[in-house]
XYZ file of C-alpha atoms in Angstrom:
431
model
C 0.000 0.000 0.000
C 1.346 3.430 -0.917
C 2.456 5.550 2.022
C -0.062 8.326 1.316
C -2.919 5.807 1.280
C -1.650 4.258 4.522
C -1.602 7.676 6.175
C -5.190 8.353 5.045
C -6.262 4.946 6.288
C -4.485 5.568 9.608
C -6.353 8.875 9.971
C -9.638 7.092 9.329
C -8.750 4.399 11.843
C -7.720 6.942 14.482
C -11.119 8.615 14.374
C -13.034 5.344 13.983
C -11.197 3.960 17.009
C -12.039 7.085 19.012
C -15.711 7.145 18.033
C -16.199 3.422 18.698
C -14.495 3.794 22.093
C -16.681 6.764 23.059
C -19.869 4.962 22.022
C -19.059 1.629 23.687
C -17.587 3.151 26.866
C -20.496 5.563 27.212
C -22.929 2.668 26.834
C -21.001 0.675 29.446
C -21.055 3.572 31.936
C -24.771 4.150 31.452
C -25.363 0.436 32.118
C -23.056 0.414 35.171
C -24.952 3.383 36.625
C -28.325 1.751 36.035
C -27.226 -1.644 37.379
C -25.828 -0.035 40.550
C -29.091 1.773 41.313
C -31.133 -1.291 40.360
C -29.228 -3.572 42.776
C -29.465 -1.041 45.610
C -33.183 -0.601 44.942
C -33.799 -4.369 44.923
C -31.688 -5.287 47.943
C -30.902 -2.085 49.847
C -27.601 -3.778 50.628
C -24.110 -2.352 50.193
C -22.797 -5.929 50.332
C -24.826 -6.851 47.239
C -23.439 -3.804 45.474
C -19.878 -4.787 46.472
C -20.471 -8.343 45.248
C -21.321 -6.993 41.804
C -18.015 -5.069 41.846
C -16.166 -8.308 42.689
C -17.910 -10.043 39.769
C -16.639 -7.226 37.551
C -13.043 -7.071 38.809
C -12.123 -10.713 39.535
C -12.403 -12.059 35.947
C -10.138 -9.228 34.742
C -7.477 -10.096 37.303
C -7.576 -13.812 36.492
C -7.812 -13.569 32.708
C -5.936 -10.420 31.630
C -2.582 -12.199 31.167
C -4.164 -15.071 29.211
C -6.107 -12.612 27.053
C -2.836 -10.789 26.327
C -1.313 -14.089 25.191
C -4.246 -14.762 22.854
C -3.925 -11.236 21.443
C -0.297 -12.064 20.582
C -1.066 -15.442 19.016
C -4.346 -14.970 17.155
C -6.118 -12.425 14.959
C -6.641 -9.254 16.973
C -9.514 -8.126 14.798
C -11.311 -11.443 15.217
C -10.902 -11.350 19.022
C -12.248 -7.781 19.197
C -15.237 -8.436 16.940
C -16.108 -11.700 18.718
C -15.889 -10.044 22.142
C -18.134 -7.187 20.992
C -20.580 -9.654 19.455
C -20.653 -11.760 22.646
C -21.418 -8.632 24.665
C -24.419 -7.876 22.451
C -25.613 -11.488 22.831
C -25.181 -11.284 26.632
C -27.364 -8.197 26.878
C -29.952 -9.746 24.578
C -29.880 -12.935 26.649
C -30.514 -11.040 29.894
C -33.366 -9.171 28.210
C -35.004 -12.430 27.127
C -34.446 -13.975 30.562
C -35.960 -10.907 32.201
C -38.991 -11.106 29.929
C -39.521 -14.794 30.712
C -38.619 -14.977 34.412
C -37.831 -11.477 35.629
C -34.367 -10.062 36.176
C -32.856 -11.191 39.488
C -29.747 -10.114 41.366
C -28.181 -13.519 40.679
C -28.734 -13.151 36.941
C -27.095 -9.703 37.111
C -24.062 -11.174 38.909
C -23.672 -13.867 36.233
C -24.009 -11.431 33.328
C -21.639 -8.961 35.026
C -18.970 -11.675 35.356
C -19.418 -12.797 31.741
C -19.405 -9.193 30.536
C -16.189 -8.591 32.463
C -14.632 -11.480 30.530
C -15.718 -10.177 27.112
C -14.680 -6.607 27.933
C -11.243 -7.853 29.063
C -10.758 -9.535 25.680
C -11.803 -6.312 23.994
C -9.819 -3.783 26.045
C -6.502 -5.668 26.282
C -6.544 -6.660 22.612
C -7.552 -3.179 21.439
C -4.873 -1.493 23.540
C -2.169 -3.831 22.230
C -3.351 -3.128 18.657
C -2.948 0.654 18.616
C 0.570 0.578 17.145
C -0.812 -1.593 14.308
C -3.696 0.766 13.575
C -1.854 4.093 13.308
C 1.639 5.311 12.441
C 4.200 5.855 15.216
C 3.849 9.641 15.131
C 0.193 9.372 16.178
C 0.393 6.658 18.831
C 0.319 9.224 21.652
C -2.679 10.920 20.017
C -4.480 7.551 19.866
C -3.634 6.764 23.512
C -4.821 10.254 24.522
C -8.054 9.812 22.562
C -8.576 6.504 24.382
C -8.293 8.330 27.724
C -10.532 11.087 26.362
C -13.230 8.532 25.477
C -13.094 7.205 29.041
C -13.422 10.696 30.525
C -16.336 11.631 28.252
C -18.059 8.409 29.300
C -17.302 9.124 32.968
C -18.982 12.526 32.633
C -21.836 11.540 30.341
C -22.602 8.051 31.678
C -24.002 9.066 35.086
C -25.714 12.117 33.552
C -27.532 10.057 30.918
C -28.119 7.223 33.368
C -29.586 9.629 35.919
C -32.015 11.037 33.356
C -32.999 7.553 32.175
C -33.424 6.057 35.642
C -36.595 7.964 36.398
C -38.255 7.076 33.092
C -37.099 3.622 31.923
C -36.725 0.175 33.460
C -33.505 -1.829 33.713
C -34.375 -3.279 30.307
C -33.920 0.200 28.849
C -30.360 0.333 30.167
C -29.626 -3.077 28.639
C -30.967 -1.962 25.248
C -28.827 1.208 25.278
C -25.735 -0.844 26.069
C -26.555 -3.445 23.409
C -27.105 -0.818 20.702
C -23.888 1.026 21.651
C -21.794 -2.130 21.338
C -23.485 -3.101 18.081
C -22.583 0.285 16.546
C -19.020 -0.057 17.849
C -18.785 -3.550 16.344
C -19.861 -2.283 12.907
C -17.276 0.526 13.047
C -14.458 -1.774 14.138
C -15.283 -4.257 11.374
C -14.063 -1.642 8.857
C -10.611 -1.301 10.466
C -7.370 -2.854 9.195
C -5.452 -4.290 12.169
C -2.412 -5.086 10.002
C -1.909 -1.599 8.561
C 1.309 -0.964 10.520
C 1.845 -4.479 11.781
C 5.402 -5.802 11.805
C 4.211 -9.403 12.058
C 2.639 -10.399 8.775
C 1.569 -13.875 9.824
C -0.134 -14.458 13.152
C 1.844 -16.810 15.369
C 0.015 -20.135 15.636
C 2.691 -22.397 17.055
C 1.881 -25.130 19.529
C 3.795 -23.667 22.459
C 1.938 -24.464 25.678
C -0.032 -21.620 27.226
C 1.901 -21.583 30.515
C 5.216 -21.574 28.673
C 4.012 -18.660 26.548
C 2.942 -16.741 29.643
C 6.304 -17.508 31.254
C 8.016 -16.201 28.112
C 6.027 -12.979 28.486
C 7.155 -12.493 32.094
C 10.756 -13.299 31.168
C 10.600 -10.841 28.270
C 9.322 -8.150 30.661
C 12.337 -8.762 32.899
C 14.700 -8.193 29.978
C 13.183 -4.717 29.473
C 14.260 -2.670 32.467
C 11.694 0.066 31.769
C 8.829 -2.436 31.501
C 9.888 -4.332 34.632
C 10.069 -1.057 36.556
C 6.580 -0.052 35.374
C 5.114 -3.386 36.470
C 6.580 -3.180 39.967
C 5.621 0.472 40.421
C 2.078 -0.236 39.123
C 1.769 -3.033 41.686
C 2.402 -0.686 44.611
C 0.814 2.558 43.437
C -2.479 0.854 42.590
C -2.548 -0.509 46.134
C -1.904 2.787 47.917
C -3.816 5.080 45.559
C -6.882 3.004 46.431
C -6.803 5.018 49.661
C -8.183 7.965 47.688
C -10.836 5.861 45.943
C -12.077 4.489 49.253
C -11.387 7.469 51.499
C -12.323 10.328 49.180
C -16.087 9.776 49.304
C -15.923 8.713 52.965
C -14.256 12.006 53.925
C -16.605 14.103 51.806
C -19.815 12.502 53.045
C -19.093 11.287 56.572
C -16.457 13.717 57.831
C -17.043 16.997 55.984
C -20.802 16.445 55.468
C -20.740 17.540 51.806
C -24.173 17.300 50.199
C -24.711 14.453 47.739
C -25.316 16.739 44.756
C -22.041 18.529 45.486
C -20.229 15.186 45.805
C -21.410 14.423 42.268
C -19.952 17.711 41.017
C -16.641 16.975 42.763
C -16.469 13.529 41.140
C -17.283 15.073 37.756
C -14.316 17.423 38.230
C -12.102 14.316 38.176
C -13.526 13.233 34.821
C -13.068 16.767 33.464
C -9.449 16.743 34.637
C -8.903 13.511 32.719
C -10.532 15.017 29.622
C -8.462 18.225 29.723
C -5.200 16.318 30.211
C -6.070 13.885 27.373
C -6.860 16.721 24.949
C -3.620 18.486 25.934
C -1.472 15.376 25.372
C -3.161 14.672 22.026
C -1.629 17.911 20.739
C 1.862 17.253 22.119
C 4.798 15.232 20.862
C 5.606 12.002 22.756
C 7.884 12.454 25.749
C 11.558 11.678 25.134
C 11.839 10.204 28.632
C 8.360 8.796 29.446
C 9.415 6.963 32.597
C 10.957 10.114 34.023
C 7.769 12.047 33.260
C 5.660 9.351 34.915
C 7.863 9.442 38.023
C 7.343 13.190 38.393
C 3.571 12.926 38.140
C 3.386 9.919 40.484
C 5.180 12.073 43.057
C 2.738 14.924 42.345
C -0.181 12.511 42.809
C 1.280 11.226 46.068
C 1.663 14.825 47.227
C -1.964 15.548 46.277
C -2.995 12.521 48.357
C -1.278 14.091 51.356
C -2.792 17.512 50.644
C -6.268 15.942 50.804
C -5.833 15.915 54.596
C -5.591 19.724 54.913
C -9.360 20.257 55.535
C -9.104 17.581 58.245
C -6.422 19.540 60.113
C -7.654 23.077 59.392
C -11.293 24.082 59.643
C -12.603 25.401 56.317
C -15.979 26.808 55.404
C -18.346 24.570 53.453
C -17.641 26.445 50.205
C -13.873 26.280 50.749
C -14.068 22.512 51.232
C -16.207 22.200 48.110
C -13.798 24.233 45.945
C -10.730 22.571 47.485
C -11.886 19.057 46.588
C -12.993 20.104 43.093
C -9.419 21.284 42.493
C -7.974 18.167 44.124
C -10.065 15.682 42.132
C -9.397 17.591 38.904
C -5.625 17.532 39.539
C -5.588 13.910 40.695
C -7.235 12.660 37.505
C -5.122 14.901 35.257
C -1.939 13.579 36.889
C -3.146 10.010 36.247
C -3.397 10.737 32.512
C 0.098 12.271 32.488
C 1.349 9.039 34.097
C -0.543 6.463 32.027
C -0.289 7.949 28.532
C 3.541 8.190 28.237
C 3.869 4.695 29.711
C 1.333 3.329 27.224
C 3.128 4.990 24.311
C 6.453 3.585 25.512
C 5.073 0.029 25.607
C 3.525 0.483 22.148
C 6.813 1.648 20.631
C 9.462 -0.294 22.554
C 7.856 -3.710 23.121
C 7.948 -6.130 20.205
C 4.555 -6.715 18.631
C 4.685 -10.451 19.347
C 4.879 -9.697 23.101
C 2.767 -6.535 23.300
C -0.505 -8.240 24.196
C 1.079 -10.200 27.036
C 2.764 -7.098 28.478
C -0.484 -5.100 28.438
C -2.304 -8.129 29.884
C 0.220 -8.491 32.709
C 0.051 -4.745 33.404
C -3.756 -4.826 33.630
C -3.715 -7.928 35.842
C -1.173 -6.363 38.207
C -3.105 -3.088 38.366
C -6.535 -4.655 38.821
C -5.339 -7.209 41.392
C -4.526 -4.474 43.867
C -7.952 -2.823 43.703
C -9.995 -5.400 45.674
C -7.167 -5.902 48.169
C -6.694 -2.150 48.597
C -10.450 -1.596 48.920
C -10.670 -4.186 51.696
C -7.558 -2.973 53.551
C -8.376 0.718 53.398
C -12.048 0.082 54.142
C -10.968 -1.517 57.439
C -8.424 1.241 58.131
C -10.892 4.084 57.603
C -13.241 2.418 60.102
C -10.544 2.204 62.784
C -8.054 5.033 62.144
C -8.545 8.768 61.656
C -8.720 9.354 57.861
C -6.023 12.049 57.855
C -3.464 9.556 59.164
C -4.451 6.929 56.589
C -4.100 9.360 53.668
C -0.937 10.973 55.005
C 0.671 7.584 55.656
C -0.260 6.353 52.165
C 1.157 9.541 50.641
C 4.485 9.155 52.430
C 4.782 5.455 51.582
C 4.081 6.205 47.902
C 6.743 8.906 47.810
C 9.301 6.557 49.393
C 8.427 3.600 47.110
C 8.445 5.719 43.937
C 11.656 7.527 44.861
C 13.381 4.188 45.500
C 12.024 2.078 42.626
C 12.494 4.914 40.106
C 15.688 6.319 41.654
C 18.235 8.182 39.557
C 20.448 5.112 38.988
C 17.465 3.177 37.552
C 16.403 6.084 35.330
C 19.982 6.491 34.062
C 20.193 2.762 33.383
C 17.056 3.007 31.239
C 18.079 6.299 29.620
C 21.892 6.317 29.480
C 21.727 9.317 27.129
C 20.601 11.403 30.121
C 23.998 10.913 31.751
C 25.900 11.704 28.577
C 23.815 14.844 27.903
C 24.369 16.078 31.473
C 28.110 15.431 31.153
C 28.130 17.304 27.853
C 26.413 20.328 29.430
C 28.822 20.216 32.381
C 31.810 20.189 30.022
C 30.409 23.214 28.161
C 29.941 25.125 31.407
C 33.478 24.286 32.539
C 34.843 25.334 29.147
C 33.082 28.704 29.410
């Protein structure tokens, strides 16, 4: 294919990818909002709500690495289209079941778990495919658009879901989700997943699955930058859960912020993600992505500590409201500045034949810490003053990040940093 035609096709795929992501993610968020309210309405139990979260998270943790392996070995396009199609069938199946027997909490748990499986196939495979869909100069733009789609869905999902909840039944939420995924499937069917692929023939050898997974872990260890990311992701996803668990607890229980204002504060986080994604989509990729991520992890850890200020110093209601809007906005923006450069680095520096496994391992490591962190910090916030929990988490994160991404590690990954500093020093001495 001529280069000019490839560039045009890549442009088409960039926007098709973005539109399909916005549509499908928005549909998923609308459904998640409706399901949450439906379960609480049926049971009035926070435990039932938490169980649905477990059904959503656990399959991702268990299957992400295996899904990454399949993305490396088989047709990415086929996996994505099949996963989208299975999601549509799942929603249709629950609709039929509800019509025949009535939708129950158990049926929601089962569909949530199955949907988590199909969405894991879709998200891991799609993420590992970005470098095959667009040229290298637009990988960061594609990664930023992916984050932008998530933020738009985070803002629009609850808004649309809230408007729908008073007028339609749970079946209406299922239909919206089903239609969204069907449209996304049709868009993705037009995409060429081999446009910039370096592997012309999909690997279909008979290597055993566990050996292939082991190869993926061993490959990650040979890439110092990737190994560092995996270890840092393991710890930061554990301790940043303190904000996920404690943020709402502090707002509602400690500071007595009204529920409608809590919603605005949470929306500020989604807006922060959107603004940061749009900003990065216009910028060139970072020369030293791991160094950039380190800086913003430290900023995030600092923001976690700053969240305790209203707990030490008495603010007015409005000051608390504005303070946490700024905090949530900054927290989410920092997360984008961490995740996007790392994602671009994996897309460009990891061989295509291992890319799916690396993204799968990264997702498994990140997701595994969420239920553990939720349980640990839930217990801590019940027994310890929240300011000490957040402040302790902030300090631990700063120590862990500073050690695991210390100067010697950064220089080992980017030896050119040392040479450039030496060159500048020589110039200064010469002058």
